[in-house]
CSV table of C-alpha atoms in Angstrom, one decimal:
chain,number,residue,atom,x,y,z
A,1,LYS,CA,-10.3,127.9,171.1
A,2,ASN,CA,-8.0,125.7,169.4
A,3,GLU,CA,-5.9,127.5,167.1
A,4,VAL,CA,-6.7,124.5,164.5
A,5,GLU,CA,-10.2,123.7,164.6
A,6,GLN,CA,-11.6,120.9,161.9
A,7,SER,CA,-15.6,119.8,161.1
A,8,PRO,CA,-17.5,117.8,161.0
A,9,GLN,CA,-15.8,116.0,164.2
A,10,ASN,CA,-17.1,112.3,162.9
A,11,LEU,CA,-18.5,112.5,159.5
A,12,THR,CA,-20.7,108.9,157.9
A,13,ALA,CA,-20.9,108.2,153.8
A,14,GLN,CA,-22.1,106.6,151.9
A,15,GLU,CA,-19.9,104.6,149.5
A,16,GLY,CA,-19.7,107.0,145.6
A,17,GLU,CA,-19.7,110.5,148.0
A,18,PHE,CA,-18.2,113.0,147.3
A,19,ILE,CA,-16.5,114.1,150.7
A,20,THR,CA,-15.3,117.3,152.3
A,21,ILE,CA,-13.2,117.9,155.4
A,22,ASN,CA,-12.5,122.1,156.9
A,23,CYS,CA,-10.1,123.3,158.6
A,24,SER,CA,-9.6,126.9,160.3
A,25,TYR,CA,-7.0,128.3,161.8
A,26,SER,CA,-5.6,131.3,163.5
A,27,VAL,CA,-2.3,131.8,164.1
A,28,GLY,CA,-0.1,132.7,161.1
A,29,ILE,CA,1.8,129.5,158.8
A,30,SER,CA,4.5,128.5,157.2
A,31,ALA,CA,2.4,125.3,155.4
A,32,LEU,CA,-0.4,123.3,156.5
A,33,HIS,CA,-0.7,119.2,156.9
A,34,TRP,CA,-3.6,117.3,155.4
A,35,LEU,CA,-3.0,113.5,157.6
A,36,GLN,CA,-4.2,110.7,157.6
A,37,GLN,CA,-4.6,107.9,160.5
A,38,HIS,CA,-5.0,104.9,160.1
A,39,PRO,CA,-7.4,102.9,163.3
A,40,GLY,CA,-3.7,101.4,164.6
A,41,GLY,CA,-2.4,104.5,164.7
A,42,GLY,CA,-0.1,105.1,161.4
A,43,ILE,CA,-0.1,108.5,160.1
A,44,VAL,CA,0.7,109.0,156.2
A,45,SER,CA,1.2,112.5,155.4
A,46,LEU,CA,-1.0,113.4,152.3
A,47,PHE,CA,-0.7,117.2,151.7
A,48,MET,CA,1.8,119.7,152.2
A,49,LEU,CA,0.4,123.3,151.5
A,50,SER,CA,1.6,127.0,151.3
A,51,SER,CA,-1.0,128.2,149.5
A,52,GLY,CA,-3.4,127.1,146.6
A,53,LYS,CA,-4.4,123.8,145.6
A,54,LYS,CA,-3.5,119.7,145.1
A,55,LYS,CA,-4.5,117.1,144.2
A,56,HIS,CA,-3.1,113.1,144.2
A,57,GLY,CA,-5.2,110.7,143.1
A,58,ARG,CA,-9.1,110.7,144.4
A,59,LEU,CA,-7.8,113.1,147.1
A,60,ILE,CA,-7.6,117.3,147.1
A,61,ALA,CA,-6.9,119.8,148.9
A,62,THR,CA,-7.1,124.0,149.0
A,63,ILE,CA,-6.1,126.2,151.3
A,64,ASN,CA,-7.1,130.2,150.7
A,65,ILE,CA,-4.1,131.9,153.1
A,66,GLN,CA,-6.6,135.8,153.6
A,67,GLU,CA,-9.4,133.6,154.8
A,68,LYS,CA,-7.0,130.8,157.1
A,69,HIS,CA,-8.5,128.1,155.7
A,70,SER,CA,-8.1,124.5,153.9
A,71,SER,CA,-10.4,121.9,152.6
A,72,LEU,CA,-9.7,118.4,151.5
A,73,HIS,CA,-11.7,116.6,149.6
A,74,ILE,CA,-12.4,113.1,148.6
A,75,THR,CA,-14.1,111.6,145.4
A,76,ALA,CA,-16.0,108.6,144.7
A,77,SER,CA,-15.4,107.7,148.8
A,78,HIS,CA,-13.9,103.8,149.5
A,79,PRO,CA,-14.8,101.7,152.8
A,80,ARG,CA,-10.9,101.9,152.6
A,81,ASP,CA,-10.6,105.7,152.9
A,82,SER,CA,-12.3,105.2,156.9
A,83,ALA,CA,-10.2,107.1,159.0
A,84,VAL,CA,-8.6,110.1,161.1
A,85,TYR,CA,-7.9,113.1,158.6
A,86,ILE,CA,-6.0,115.8,161.1
A,87,CYS,CA,-5.4,119.0,160.0
A,88,ALA,CA,-2.1,120.8,161.1
A,89,VAL,CA,-0.1,123.2,160.8
A,90,SER,CA,3.7,124.9,161.4
A,91,GLY,CA,4.8,127.7,161.7
A,92,GLY,CA,6.3,130.4,164.2
A,93,ALA,CA,9.4,131.1,165.2
A,94,THR,CA,9.5,127.1,165.9
A,95,ASN,CA,7.9,125.8,163.3
A,96,LYS,CA,6.8,123.6,166.0
A,97,LEU,CA,3.0,121.7,164.6
A,98,ILE,CA,0.1,122.5,165.8
A,99,PHE,CA,-2.7,119.8,165.2
A,100,GLY,CA,-6.7,119.8,164.4
A,101,THR,CA,-9.0,117.5,166.9
A,102,GLY,CA,-9.4,115.2,163.8
A,103,THR,CA,-12.5,113.9,161.3
A,104,LEU,CA,-13.1,111.0,162.4
A,105,LEU,CA,-14.9,109.0,159.0
A,106,ALA,CA,-16.3,106.3,158.0
A,107,VAL,CA,-17.7,105.0,154.7
A,108,GLN,CA,-19.9,102.4,154.6
A,109,PRO,CA,-20.6,100.5,151.9
B,1,GLY,CA,8.8,107.1,148.9
B,2,ALA,CA,10.4,108.2,151.7
B,3,VAL,CA,10.1,105.6,155.0
B,4,VAL,CA,10.0,106.9,158.4
B,5,SER,CA,10.1,102.9,160.4
B,6,GLN,CA,9.2,102.2,164.1
B,7,HIS,CA,9.8,100.2,166.7
B,8,PRO,CA,8.8,98.7,168.4
B,9,SER,CA,5.2,98.7,167.7
B,10,TRP,CA,4.0,97.3,170.7
B,11,VAL,CA,5.6,97.0,173.7
B,12,ILE,CA,4.6,95.6,177.5
B,13,CYS,CA,6.1,96.5,179.8
B,14,LYS,CA,6.5,95.6,184.3
B,15,SER,CA,6.3,99.0,186.2
B,16,GLY,CA,10.1,100.7,187.1
B,17,THR,CA,11.3,99.4,183.8
B,18,SER,CA,12.8,101.6,181.0
B,19,VAL,CA,10.8,100.9,177.3
B,20,LYS,CA,13.8,102.2,174.4
B,21,ILE,CA,11.2,103.7,171.0
B,22,GLU,CA,13.9,103.7,167.5
B,23,CYS,CA,13.0,105.8,164.6
B,24,ARG,CA,15.3,105.4,161.1
B,25,SER,CA,14.3,107.4,158.8
B,26,LEU,CA,15.2,104.4,155.8
B,27,ASP,CA,15.5,106.4,152.8
B,28,PHE,CA,15.7,110.2,154.0
B,29,GLN,CA,18.1,112.0,155.9
B,30,ALA,CA,16.4,114.0,159.3
B,31,THR,CA,17.8,116.8,160.9
B,32,THR,CA,15.2,117.7,162.9
B,33,MET,CA,12.8,114.6,164.0
B,34,PHE,CA,9.0,114.9,166.6
B,35,TRP,CA,8.0,112.5,169.5
B,36,TYR,CA,4.9,112.5,170.4
B,37,ARG,CA,2.2,111.5,172.6
B,38,GLN,CA,-1.5,110.4,171.6
B,39,PHE,CA,-4.2,109.7,174.3
B,40,PRO,CA,-7.2,107.7,172.9
B,41,LYS,CA,-9.1,109.6,170.7
B,42,GLN,CA,-7.0,112.5,170.8
B,43,SER,CA,-4.9,115.0,169.2
B,44,LEU,CA,-1.5,114.1,169.3
B,45,MET,CA,0.6,116.1,171.5
B,46,LEU,CA,4.1,116.9,171.4
B,47,MET,CA,7.1,116.1,173.5
B,48,ALA,CA,9.8,116.9,172.5
B,49,THR,CA,11.7,118.5,168.8
B,50,SER,CA,15.2,116.7,168.6
B,51,ASN,CA,17.8,117.7,166.6
B,52,GLU,CA,21.0,115.7,165.5
B,53,GLY,CA,24.2,116.3,167.5
B,54,SER,CA,22.6,118.5,170.4
B,55,LYS,CA,19.8,118.5,172.3
B,56,ALA,CA,16.9,117.7,172.3
B,57,THR,CA,13.5,120.7,173.1
B,58,TYR,CA,11.6,119.8,175.2
B,59,GLU,CA,8.0,121.2,175.5
B,60,GLN,CA,6.7,121.9,178.7
B,61,GLY,CA,5.1,119.2,181.4
B,62,VAL,CA,7.3,116.9,179.2
B,63,GLU,CA,9.6,115.6,181.4
B,64,LYS,CA,13.4,115.8,180.0
B,65,ASP,CA,15.1,112.6,182.4
B,66,LYS,CA,11.9,110.8,182.2
B,67,PHE,CA,11.9,110.9,178.7
B,68,LEU,CA,15.7,110.8,177.0
B,69,ILE,CA,16.0,111.6,173.6
B,70,ASN,CA,19.0,110.8,171.4
B,71,HIS,CA,19.4,111.8,168.3
B,72,ALA,CA,22.8,110.4,167.6
B,73,SER,CA,22.5,110.4,164.1
B,74,LEU,CA,20.5,111.8,160.9
B,75,THR,CA,19.4,108.3,160.5
B,76,LEU,CA,17.9,107.4,164.2
B,77,SER,CA,16.6,109.2,166.8
B,78,THR,CA,15.3,107.3,169.8
B,79,LEU,CA,13.2,107.6,172.5
B,80,THR,CA,13.5,106.2,176.5
B,81,VAL,CA,11.0,106.0,178.6
B,82,THR,CA,13.0,105.4,181.8
B,83,SER,CA,11.1,103.7,185.5
B,84,ALA,CA,8.6,103.5,183.6
B,85,HIS,CA,4.3,103.5,185.0
B,86,PRO,CA,1.1,102.9,184.4
B,87,GLU,CA,0.7,106.9,183.6
B,88,ASP,CA,2.7,106.5,181.2
B,89,SER,CA,1.2,103.8,178.7
B,90,SER,CA,-0.2,105.5,175.2
B,91,PHE,CA,0.7,105.8,171.8
B,92,TYR,CA,3.6,107.1,171.0
B,93,ILE,CA,4.3,108.5,167.6
B,94,CYS,CA,7.7,109.9,166.2
B,95,SER,CA,8.2,112.2,162.5
B,96,ALA,CA,10.9,113.5,160.8
B,97,ARG,CA,11.2,116.6,158.7
B,98,ALA,CA,13.5,116.3,154.8
B,99,MET,CA,14.4,118.6,153.2
B,100,GLY,CA,11.5,120.9,152.2
B,101,GLY,CA,9.5,120.6,155.1
B,102,LYS,CA,7.2,117.8,153.6
B,103,LEU,CA,7.1,115.2,157.3
B,104,PHE,CA,7.3,112.0,157.5
B,105,PHE,CA,6.0,109.4,160.7
B,106,GLY,CA,6.6,106.6,162.2
B,107,SER,CA,3.9,103.9,162.4
B,108,GLY,CA,4.0,104.8,166.2
B,109,THR,CA,4.5,101.9,169.1
B,110,GLN,CA,1.7,101.3,172.0
B,111,LEU,CA,3.2,101.2,175.5
B,112,SER,CA,1.4,99.5,178.5
B,113,VAL,CA,2.6,99.4,182.0
B,114,LEU,CA,1.2,96.8,183.9
C-alpha cells in the first residue's frame, strides 16, 4: 500500500462543476502539498498545509490531521483547470516529499 | 512570486555524451534543492537532495557518479547526466525549498538520448 493515496485517479468533469480530489496518507507529516502539473510538465505548488483550510481563488484545500486526509476542491471548474493534481506529504527525519500517484483531471467545455 | 528557472527545457543528445541541467532560484535563496525524475504517466521520483556547499544526498538506486549534482551557490544547482544512455531518457525536474518550507518547481527538462 502506498504511503500517499489519491482518488480518483482519473476525473472528467463538465465546465462549471464542483470538483473534489482526495488524498489519504499513512505517515506522520509536517506538511501536505497540493501540486498541479500541466501537460508540458511544469509543476506549480498550489498549497502547503499543516492544518485547517486554505483558499486561493477557486481552489480550496483542507486537511484533517487526525484522519490523515486532505481534499482539494475546485469551484466553477474551467477547461484550463485540466491537469494532473498531485498530493505530496513531507515529514520524518529527512523531510523528503512522498508523492501520491496523481489525479488526471479533464474539464470539458 | 518566487520563480525557479530550469534550463534547458528539452535536450537531445547522442549516447555517451554528458548533459548538464541548471536549476536557478530567481528571487529567493534556496538552501535545499531537489532533483526528480519522472517517467510517462508516473509520479515524480526523488533522485537526490542538494544542499548548498555540501555533497548531495542520493536516493537508493541512484548512481552518484552518473548523476552529478553541484549546488555551488544559494541560487544554483546543476545536474549532469554523464555518459548518457537511452535508458536515461526521461523528464527531469528540480524544486527549491524557500524559507518557510514552500516548494517551487522548475519547468522541467525532457532528455532524449539517441
